[in-house]
mmCIF file of C-alpha atoms in Angstrom:
data_model
loop_
_atom_site.group_PDB
_atom_site.id
_atom_site.type_symbol
_atom_site.label_atom_id
_atom_site.label_comp_id
_atom_site.label_asym_id
_atom_site.label_seq_id
_atom_site.Cartn_x
_atom_site.Cartn_y
_atom_site.Cartn_z
ATOM 1 C CA MET A 1 -14.728 15.545 -6.629
ATOM 2 C CA GLY A 2 -16.772 12.649 -5.186
ATOM 3 C CA ASP A 3 -15.212 10.357 -2.129
ATOM 4 C CA HIS A 4 -14.567 7.369 -4.523
ATOM 5 C CA ALA A 5 -12.635 9.736 -6.521
ATOM 6 C CA HIS A 6 -10.504 11.201 -3.508
ATOM 7 C CA GLN A 7 -9.795 7.734 -2.735
ATOM 8 C CA LEU A 8 -8.721 6.532 -5.811
ATOM 9 C CA ALA A 9 -6.582 10.235 -6.020
ATOM 10 C CA LEU A 10 -4.908 9.169 -2.472
ATOM 11 C CA LEU A 11 -3.723 5.551 -3.483
ATOM 12 C CA ALA A 12 -2.278 6.933 -6.729
ATOM 13 C CA LYS A 13 -0.388 9.664 -4.599
ATOM 14 C CA MET A 14 0.724 6.677 -2.293
ATOM 15 C CA HIS A 15 1.796 4.557 -5.114
ATOM 16 C CA HIS A 16 3.555 7.362 -6.887
ATOM 17 C CA ALA A 17 5.646 8.559 -3.574
ATOM 18 C CA ARG A 18 6.741 4.736 -3.137
ATOM 19 C CA VAL A 19 8.077 3.900 -6.680
ATOM 20 C CA HIS A 20 9.852 7.268 -6.481
ATOM 21 C CA ASP A 21 11.126 6.524 -3.256
ATOM 22 C CA HIS A 22 9.287 9.724 -1.408
ATOM 23 C CA GLU A 23 9.535 8.635 1.874
ATOM 24 C CA GLU A 24 7.661 11.719 3.946
ATOM 25 C CA GLU A 25 5.218 11.842 0.927
ATOM 26 C CA PHE A 26 4.542 8.533 1.222
ATOM 27 C CA LEU A 27 3.944 8.613 5.078
ATOM 28 C CA SER A 28 1.833 11.771 4.861
ATOM 29 C CA HIS A 29 -0.795 9.369 3.097
ATOM 30 C CA PHE A 30 -1.255 7.317 6.324
ATOM 31 C CA ASP A 31 -3.116 7.522 9.594
ATOM 32 C CA ASP A 32 -0.996 7.922 12.605
ATOM 33 C CA ASP A 33 -1.958 4.308 13.902
ATOM 34 C CA ALA A 34 -2.228 2.772 10.205
ATOM 35 C CA GLU A 35 -1.092 -0.824 9.956
ATOM 36 C CA ILE A 36 1.105 -2.268 7.151
ATOM 37 C CA THR A 37 0.936 -6.369 6.929
ATOM 38 C CA THR A 38 2.850 -8.464 4.477
ATOM 39 C CA PRO A 39 4.111 -11.914 4.288
ATOM 40 C CA LYS A 40 7.502 -10.700 5.642
ATOM 41 C CA GLY A 41 5.543 -9.175 8.721
ATOM 42 C CA SER A 42 3.549 -6.641 10.160
ATOM 43 C CA TRP A 43 4.215 -2.785 10.937
ATOM 44 C CA LYS A 44 1.769 -0.711 13.160
ATOM 45 C CA GLY A 45 1.993 3.220 13.515
ATOM 46 C CA LYS A 46 4.269 5.746 11.422
ATOM 47 C CA ALA A 47 7.445 5.030 13.301
ATOM 48 C CA GLU A 48 7.138 0.910 12.485
ATOM 49 C CA ILE A 49 6.135 2.199 8.899
ATOM 50 C CA ARG A 50 9.109 4.393 8.522
ATOM 51 C CA LYS A 51 11.258 1.245 9.414
ATOM 52 C CA TRP A 52 9.581 -1.153 7.086
ATOM 53 C CA TRP A 53 10.020 1.927 4.491
ATOM 54 C CA GLN A 54 13.571 1.843 5.384
ATOM 55 C CA GLU A 55 14.276 -1.847 5.217
ATOM 56 C CA LYS A 56 12.098 -2.534 1.991
ATOM 57 C CA SER A 57 13.563 -5.007 -0.602
ATOM 58 C CA ASP A 58 12.249 -5.196 -4.233
ATOM 59 C CA LEU A 59 9.077 -3.480 -5.140
ATOM 60 C CA PRO A 60 6.498 -5.867 -6.697
ATOM 61 C CA ASP A 61 5.212 -5.016 -9.540
ATOM 62 C CA TRP A 62 1.402 -3.423 -8.954
ATOM 63 C CA GLU A 63 -1.080 -2.948 -11.331
ATOM 64 C CA ASP A 64 -2.366 0.459 -11.646
ATOM 65 C CA HIS A 65 -5.855 -0.437 -11.533
ATOM 66 C CA TRP A 66 -7.538 -0.562 -8.014
ATOM 67 C CA GLU A 67 -10.926 -2.749 -7.562
ATOM 68 C CA HIS A 68 -13.312 -0.771 -5.183
ATOM 69 C CA VAL A 69 -14.453 -3.865 -3.254
ATOM 70 C CA GLU A 70 -17.072 -1.576 -0.580
ATOM 71 C CA GLY A 71 -17.063 1.347 1.420
ATOM 72 C CA HIS A 72 -13.327 2.141 1.811
ATOM 73 C CA HIS A 73 -11.485 -1.031 0.824
ATOM 74 C CA PHE A 74 -9.785 -1.180 -2.311
ATOM 75 C CA ARG A 75 -7.641 -3.870 -3.991
ATOM 76 C CA ARG A 76 -5.392 -4.492 -6.553
ATOM 77 C CA LYS A 77 -3.103 -7.272 -8.177
ATOM 78 C CA GLY A 78 0.909 -7.791 -8.685
ATOM 79 C CA THR A 79 3.635 -9.896 -9.013
ATOM 80 C CA ALA A 80 6.968 -10.320 -7.382
ATOM 81 C CA LYS A 81 9.832 -12.215 -8.775
ATOM 82 C CA LYS A 82 11.847 -14.377 -6.765
ATOM 83 C CA LEU A 83 14.934 -16.005 -8.571
ATOM 84 C CA ILE A 84 13.324 -17.843 -11.753
ATOM 85 C CA VAL A 85 9.544 -17.871 -9.915
ATOM 86 C CA THR A 86 6.833 -15.314 -10.314
ATOM 87 C CA ILE A 87 4.691 -14.946 -7.308
ATOM 88 C CA ASN A 88 0.985 -13.435 -7.571
ATOM 89 C CA LEU A 89 -0.043 -10.945 -5.123
ATOM 90 C CA VAL A 90 -2.950 -8.948 -3.921
ATOM 91 C CA GLN A 91 -2.580 -5.536 -1.952
ATOM 92 C CA GLU A 92 -5.925 -4.678 0.036
ATOM 93 C CA VAL A 93 -5.964 -1.132 1.428
ATOM 94 C CA TRP A 94 -8.447 0.447 3.858
ATOM 95 C CA ILE A 95 -9.187 4.325 3.801
ATOM 96 C CA HIS A 96 -10.382 6.354 6.930
ATOM 97 C CA ASN A 97 -11.128 9.658 7.282
ATOM 98 C CA GLY A 98 -8.989 10.509 4.022
ATOM 99 C CA LYS A 99 -5.992 8.516 5.154
ATOM 100 C CA ILE A 100 -4.634 5.114 4.375
ATOM 101 C CA SER A 101 -5.423 3.055 7.845
ATOM 102 C CA LYS A 102 -4.580 -0.444 6.672
ATOM 103 C CA VAL A 103 -2.242 -2.206 3.932
ATOM 104 C CA HIS A 104 -2.365 -5.807 3.717
ATOM 105 C CA ALA A 105 -0.448 -7.428 0.875
ATOM 106 C CA HIS A 106 -0.398 -11.415 0.465
ATOM 107 C CA THR A 107 -0.146 -13.984 -1.984
ATOM 108 C CA ALA A 108 -3.241 -14.516 -4.263
#
């Protein structure tokens, strides 16, 4: 399996662990110094990401399809519902040495 296929498989595993509430599996896909940023804040390192996981709110509805932006950078679209409003989101992920190094979720 090529590098691109490995990266897509890693993204699928991360998504599966998140959706099925498998915290340890989810964290295993991240680099020790990884960072997650969302409109609600920023968390750096696995200890902080664990806190983010435990404080999580409703999950956005993310598309299964990942767009390859360039190199080790991938992006997908999604939506979140807030009361009667649907918010369009983008999730960007960077992979380094076979682990997720950064996740950036923001409004589209």
